Short mmCIF file of C-alpha atoms and ligand atoms in Angstrom, two decimals:
data_model
loop_
_atom_site.label_atom_id
_atom_site.label_comp_id
_atom_site.label_asym_id
_atom_site.label_seq_id
_atom_site.Cartn_x
_atom_site.Cartn_y
_atom_site.Cartn_z
CA MET A 1 102.59 54.32 73.04
CA ALA A 2 101.76 57.92 72.19
CA LYS A 3 104.74 60.09 71.30
CA ILE A 4 104.30 63.82 71.66
CA THR A 5 103.16 65.74 68.57
CA GLU A 6 104.90 69.11 68.48
CA SER A 7 103.00 72.35 68.05
CA ASP A 8 104.58 75.72 67.17
CA TRP A 9 104.35 77.83 70.30
CA ILE A 10 104.60 77.49 74.06
CA TRP A 11 103.57 80.26 76.45
CA ARG A 12 106.25 81.02 79.03
CA ASP A 13 105.69 83.67 81.68
CA GLY A 14 103.91 86.15 79.47
CA GLU A 15 105.50 85.47 76.07
CA PHE A 16 105.17 82.94 73.30
CA ILE A 17 108.37 81.05 72.56
CA PRO A 18 109.07 78.44 69.84
CA TRP A 19 108.43 74.85 70.97
CA LYS A 20 112.12 73.88 70.80
CA ASP A 21 113.17 76.79 73.04
CA ALA A 22 111.08 75.65 76.02
CA THR A 23 114.02 74.06 77.85
CA VAL A 24 115.09 74.03 81.49
CA HIS A 25 118.56 73.50 82.99
CA LEU A 26 119.68 70.01 84.00
CA LEU A 27 120.01 71.24 87.58
CA ALA A 28 116.63 72.98 87.74
CA HIS A 29 115.05 72.19 91.09
CA SER A 30 112.11 70.47 89.39
CA VAL A 31 114.42 68.11 87.47
CA GLN A 32 116.41 67.24 90.58
CA PHE A 33 113.54 67.00 93.02
CA GLY A 34 110.24 66.57 91.12
CA SER A 35 108.84 70.01 91.98
CA ALA A 36 106.82 70.67 88.81
CA VAL A 37 103.12 71.24 89.43
CA PHE A 38 101.09 70.50 86.33
CA GLU A 39 97.63 70.07 84.87
CA GLY A 40 96.17 68.10 82.00
CA ILE A 41 93.25 69.74 80.22
CA ARG A 42 91.43 68.94 77.01
CA CYS A 43 90.22 71.32 74.37
CA TYR A 44 87.50 69.84 72.17
CA SER A 45 86.33 70.61 68.68
CA THR A 46 82.73 71.81 68.89
CA PRO A 47 80.33 73.20 66.26
CA LYS A 48 81.12 76.66 67.69
CA GLY A 49 84.89 76.16 67.40
CA PRO A 50 87.44 74.82 69.89
CA ALA A 51 86.39 74.88 73.55
CA VAL A 52 88.35 74.03 76.69
CA PHE A 53 86.69 71.68 79.18
CA ARG A 54 86.52 72.92 82.80
CA LEU A 55 89.53 75.19 82.37
CA ARG A 56 88.98 77.17 85.57
CA GLU A 57 88.51 74.05 87.70
CA HIS A 58 91.78 72.64 86.39
CA LEU A 59 93.59 75.92 87.05
CA LYS A 60 92.08 76.08 90.53
CA ARG A 61 93.53 72.64 91.27
CA MET A 62 96.87 73.88 89.93
CA TYR A 63 96.84 76.89 92.26
CA ASN A 64 95.96 74.54 95.13
CA SER A 65 98.86 72.24 94.27
CA CYS A 66 101.18 75.28 94.19
CA LYS A 67 99.87 76.53 97.52
CA ILE A 68 100.60 73.20 99.21
CA TYR A 69 104.19 73.40 97.94
CA ARG A 70 104.48 77.12 98.75
CA MET A 71 105.00 78.10 95.14
CA ASP A 72 103.80 81.63 94.32
CA VAL A 73 102.32 81.82 90.84
CA ARG A 74 102.89 85.25 89.23
CA TRP A 75 99.79 84.97 87.08
CA THR A 76 96.14 85.30 87.99
CA MET A 77 93.46 82.85 86.96
CA ASP A 78 92.08 85.34 84.41
CA GLU A 79 95.54 85.87 82.92
CA LEU A 80 96.11 82.13 82.53
CA VAL A 81 92.63 81.62 81.04
CA ALA A 82 93.36 84.36 78.48
CA ALA A 83 96.85 82.96 77.77
CA THR A 84 95.46 79.45 77.25
CA ARG A 85 92.89 80.67 74.73
CA GLU A 86 95.49 82.73 72.90
CA LEU A 87 97.91 79.80 72.85
CA ILE A 88 95.43 77.42 71.22
CA ALA A 89 94.47 80.02 68.64
CA LYS A 90 98.13 80.90 67.91
CA ASN A 91 98.97 77.24 67.41
CA LYS A 92 95.97 76.99 65.05
CA LEU A 93 94.77 73.93 66.95
CA ASP A 94 91.27 72.66 67.26
CA ALA A 95 91.06 69.64 69.57
CA CYS A 96 94.19 69.46 71.73
CA TYR A 97 95.64 68.68 75.14
CA ILE A 98 96.94 71.49 77.36
CA ARG A 99 99.61 70.84 79.96
CA PRO A 100 100.07 73.92 82.19
CA MET A 101 103.23 73.62 84.29
CA VAL A 102 104.47 75.66 87.23
CA LEU A 103 107.98 74.58 88.10
CA ARG A 104 110.90 75.53 90.22
CA GLY A 105 113.75 76.47 87.92
CA TYR A 106 117.53 76.75 88.22
CA GLY A 107 119.17 78.24 91.30
CA ALA A 108 118.84 76.24 94.50
CA ALA A 109 121.62 73.68 94.97
CA GLY A 110 119.82 71.53 97.49
CA MET A 111 116.31 70.54 98.34
CA VAL A 112 115.29 73.84 99.96
CA PRO A 113 113.72 75.49 96.91
CA HIS A 114 113.61 79.19 97.67
CA ASP A 115 116.61 80.16 95.51
CA SER A 116 114.92 78.71 92.43
CA PRO A 117 112.51 80.94 90.48
CA VAL A 118 108.93 79.75 89.97
CA GLU A 119 108.30 79.56 86.21
CA THR A 120 104.96 79.06 84.44
CA TYR A 121 104.60 77.35 81.06
CA LEU A 122 101.58 76.53 78.91
CA PRO A 123 102.28 73.92 76.23
CA CYS A 124 99.57 72.28 74.14
CA TRP A 125 99.55 69.68 71.40
CA PRO A 126 97.14 67.42 69.51
CA TRP A 127 96.39 64.23 71.47
CA GLY A 128 93.71 61.65 70.63
CA ALA A 129 92.21 58.96 72.86
CA TYR A 130 94.81 58.12 75.56
CA LEU A 131 93.95 54.43 75.74
CA GLY A 132 92.93 54.25 72.05
CA ASP A 133 89.58 54.57 70.28
CA GLU A 134 88.84 50.87 70.77
CA ALA A 135 89.24 51.31 74.53
CA LEU A 136 86.45 53.90 74.59
CA GLU A 137 84.24 51.64 72.50
CA LYS A 138 84.91 48.18 73.96
CA GLY A 139 86.72 48.78 77.23
CA VAL A 140 90.13 47.81 78.56
CA ASP A 141 91.58 44.85 80.41
CA ALA A 142 92.87 45.95 83.79
CA CYS A 143 94.65 44.38 86.73
CA VAL A 144 94.98 45.23 90.38
CA SER A 145 98.45 46.69 90.80
CA SER A 146 100.96 45.13 93.16
CA TRP A 147 102.02 48.73 93.89
CA HIS A 148 99.87 50.55 96.43
CA ARG A 149 99.17 54.28 96.26
CA VAL A 150 100.84 56.68 98.69
CA ALA A 151 99.56 56.84 102.26
CA PRO A 152 97.79 59.99 103.48
CA ASN A 153 100.18 62.53 104.96
CA THR A 154 103.24 61.15 103.21
CA ILE A 155 103.20 63.17 100.01
CA PRO A 156 99.90 64.94 99.22
CA ALA A 157 97.96 62.88 96.69
CA ALA A 158 95.62 65.80 95.98
CA ALA A 159 98.50 67.86 94.60
CA LYS A 160 99.18 67.20 90.94
CA ILE A 161 102.95 67.45 90.94
CA ALA A 162 105.61 65.59 88.95
CA GLY A 163 107.05 63.67 91.89
CA ASN A 164 103.70 61.99 92.60
CA TYR A 165 103.80 60.39 89.17
CA LEU A 166 106.56 57.99 90.15
CA SER A 167 103.73 55.97 91.67
CA GLY A 168 101.65 56.05 88.47
CA GLN A 169 104.66 55.09 86.36
CA LEU A 170 105.33 51.95 88.39
CA ILE A 171 101.64 51.02 88.34
CA LYS A 172 101.28 51.54 84.59
CA MET A 173 104.57 49.90 83.54
CA GLU A 174 103.77 46.79 85.57
CA ALA A 175 100.32 46.57 83.98
CA LEU A 176 101.68 46.87 80.44
CA ARG A 177 104.46 44.37 81.07
CA ASN A 178 101.89 41.86 82.26
CA GLY A 179 99.67 42.36 79.21
CA PHE A 180 97.02 44.69 80.69
CA GLN A 181 96.12 48.14 79.40
CA GLU A 182 95.51 49.71 82.79
CA ALA A 183 95.84 49.01 86.47
CA ILE A 184 93.80 49.93 89.49
CA ALA A 185 95.77 50.53 92.65
CA LEU A 186 94.78 50.00 96.25
CA GLY A 187 95.49 52.47 99.01
CA PRO A 188 97.81 51.63 101.92
CA ASP A 189 94.86 50.10 103.79
CA GLY A 190 94.05 47.75 100.91
CA MET A 191 90.90 49.62 99.88
CA LEU A 192 90.32 50.81 96.30
CA SER A 193 92.16 53.99 95.41
CA GLU A 194 92.57 54.92 91.73
CA GLY A 195 94.13 54.00 88.39
CA SER A 196 97.57 55.10 87.21
CA GLY A 197 96.04 58.33 85.89
CA GLN A 198 92.29 57.90 86.35
CA ASN A 199 89.64 57.70 89.03
CA VAL A 200 87.57 54.54 89.37
CA PHE A 201 83.80 53.99 89.34
CA VAL A 202 81.81 50.84 90.03
CA VAL A 203 78.20 50.27 88.97
CA ASP A 204 76.17 47.82 91.02
CA GLY A 205 72.41 47.33 91.20
CA GLY A 206 71.81 50.47 89.16
CA ALA A 207 73.83 52.72 91.49
CA LEU A 208 77.25 54.30 91.08
CA TYR A 209 80.06 53.93 93.63
CA THR A 210 83.45 55.62 93.88
CA PRO A 211 86.07 55.90 96.65
CA PRO A 212 86.15 59.13 98.70
CA ILE A 213 88.94 61.73 98.57
CA ASP A 214 90.90 59.91 101.25
CA GLY A 215 94.42 61.22 100.83
CA THR A 216 95.49 58.45 98.45
CA LEU A 217 94.04 59.72 95.17
CA LEU A 218 93.74 62.80 92.98
CA PRO A 219 90.36 64.57 93.14
CA GLY A 220 89.65 64.28 89.43
CA ILE A 221 87.72 66.90 87.51
CA THR A 222 86.28 64.12 85.35
CA ARG A 223 85.29 62.25 88.53
CA ASP A 224 83.36 65.33 89.62
CA THR A 225 81.86 65.61 86.13
CA VAL A 226 80.68 61.98 86.16
CA ILE A 227 79.14 62.38 89.62
CA THR A 228 77.26 65.46 88.41
CA LEU A 229 76.07 63.77 85.20
CA ALA A 230 74.89 60.73 87.16
CA LYS A 231 72.93 62.89 89.59
CA ASP A 232 71.42 64.80 86.64
CA ALA A 233 70.30 61.46 85.21
CA GLY A 234 68.77 60.33 88.52
CA ILE A 235 71.38 57.60 89.08
CA PRO A 236 72.14 57.18 92.82
CA VAL A 237 75.79 58.00 93.62
CA HIS A 238 77.60 56.64 96.68
CA VAL A 239 81.01 57.99 97.62
CA GLN A 240 82.35 55.42 100.07
CA PRO A 241 85.33 53.14 100.77
CA LEU A 242 85.29 50.13 98.45
CA THR A 243 86.98 46.76 98.78
CA ARG A 244 89.09 45.11 96.10
CA GLU A 245 86.53 42.37 95.55
CA VAL A 246 83.84 44.73 94.25
CA LEU A 247 86.03 44.99 91.14
CA TYR A 248 85.31 41.33 90.49
CA THR A 249 81.64 41.25 91.47
CA SER A 250 80.22 44.57 90.24
CA ASP A 251 77.91 44.84 87.22
CA GLU A 252 80.01 47.49 85.52
CA LEU A 253 83.32 49.25 86.01
CA PHE A 254 84.94 52.26 84.39
CA VAL A 255 87.86 54.63 84.86
CA CYS A 256 87.81 58.32 84.04
CA GLY A 257 90.22 61.18 83.61
CA THR A 258 91.03 64.01 81.26
CA ALA A 259 93.22 61.86 79.03
CA SER A 260 91.18 58.64 79.35
CA GLU A 261 87.76 60.39 79.32
CA VAL A 262 85.23 57.71 80.35
CA THR A 263 86.78 54.33 79.59
CA PRO A 264 84.92 51.09 80.36
CA VAL A 265 86.86 48.27 82.03
CA LYS A 266 85.92 44.90 80.58
CA SER A 267 87.98 42.64 82.81
CA VAL A 268 89.99 42.78 86.02
CA ASP A 269 92.73 40.22 86.66
CA ARG A 270 91.32 38.22 83.71
CA LEU A 271 87.84 37.99 85.30
CA PRO A 272 85.14 39.56 83.09
CA VAL A 273 83.31 42.56 84.55
CA GLY A 274 79.62 41.59 84.28
CA ASP A 275 79.39 39.66 81.01
CA GLY A 276 82.48 41.43 79.65
CA SER A 277 80.59 43.89 77.47
CA VAL A 278 80.09 47.60 78.17
CA GLY A 279 77.16 48.04 80.55
CA PRO A 280 74.23 50.45 80.02
CA ILE A 281 75.05 52.94 82.78
CA THR A 282 78.70 53.20 81.73
CA ARG A 283 77.64 53.74 78.13
CA LYS A 284 75.03 56.32 79.08
CA LEU A 285 77.46 58.37 81.20
CA GLN A 286 80.18 58.07 78.58
CA GLN A 287 77.77 59.24 75.89
CA GLN A 288 76.56 62.18 77.95
CA PHE A 289 80.14 63.16 78.71
CA LEU A 290 81.17 62.99 75.04
CA ASP A 291 78.04 64.87 73.91
CA ILE A 292 78.74 67.75 76.29
CA VAL A 293 82.47 68.07 75.67
CA ASN A 294 82.00 67.90 71.91
CA GLY A 295 79.26 70.53 72.00
CA ARG A 296 76.50 68.16 70.88
CA ALA A 297 74.47 68.56 74.09
CA ARG A 298 73.62 71.79 75.90
CA ASP A 299 76.37 72.85 78.29
CA VAL A 300 73.99 73.38 81.23
CA HIS A 301 76.81 73.52 83.80
CA GLY A 302 78.92 76.05 81.88
CA TRP A 303 81.86 73.67 81.56
CA LEU A 304 83.16 74.84 78.18
CA THR A 305 85.35 77.89 77.63
CA PRO A 306 85.36 78.86 73.95
CA VAL A 307 88.77 79.61 72.47
CA ARG A 308 87.42 82.28 70.14
N1 LIG B 401 94.19 60.34 89.16
C1 LIG B 401 95.42 60.60 88.67
C2 LIG B 401 96.60 60.05 89.37
C3 LIG B 401 95.56 61.38 87.51
O1 LIG B 401 96.77 61.65 87.02
C4 LIG B 401 94.42 61.87 86.87
C5 LIG B 401 94.55 62.67 85.60
N2 LIG B 401 94.79 64.02 85.86
C6 LIG B 401 93.16 61.59 87.42
C7 LIG B 401 93.09 60.82 88.57
C8 LIG B 401 91.92 62.14 86.81
O2 LIG B 401 91.87 63.53 86.99
P1 LIG B 401 91.16 64.48 85.95
O3 LIG B 401 89.82 63.94 85.73
O4 LIG B 401 91.13 65.80 86.63
O5 LIG B 401 91.99 64.49 84.73
#
């Protein structure tokens, strides 16, 4: 599995500090109680230099996550955009992964967080294909997880916060232990929800299907990107509840997320998806996605923020 590759600098509340100094106390509220809001964003190498993909949309989701948990971020969107660009340049990185974090630090003894300061960090480091280059090319073998996703109105699935990732960890560890690369989880009602860290799309009869934002899954920026690209290409898109069995009977299946990008799924529970090879609509959307993020196609939606 991918170990972290260190870079030189991390931005912390307005200053750049050496990577090794970005520590928090054992009893920080976020360590005790999971209260670290975060984002995962990719910066790509383009012919015009490094460019961050949908930076403002990711930061918007981060502010939303903070609002739900009543965490006041000291920094404006424009300040964090500027800090992110400066950080990548200062680390002399080209393609990299950015992990903004807003966490509750040291202070509060118990669960009530208000005596802990809200701290903002921007780390980034080089990170290649999350599921491997072969996964992007040939697809992954997935299973349906025995772990369901959280129910609506238990903990908010739309907030990207550390505590939520206990669910993803169980889902992913089970999949790996059983010899699969990924898992797709069902919601509490048994309908399709999402992967351990990806949203799910089904292709059937030339149309694209994905579950709605139903309180069990994260509203992915890549999900939104794929829906937009499909509409641009004239592919019908249906956002609707989906049953488990469509995973077995659909023509094509893929998962998508910042880390995973657009990754085809070639089998589910050892049943081949279609004929087991990557289908034409999956490949087309994947190609369009990769062309835009890598600056090979025109960025008609204004999704790239140049670092320089
Ligand atoms: N679901 C979960 C649980 C995730 O962690 C992620 C990755 N952030 C996604 C979906 C996909 O979201 P995005 O496309 O914004 O990365």
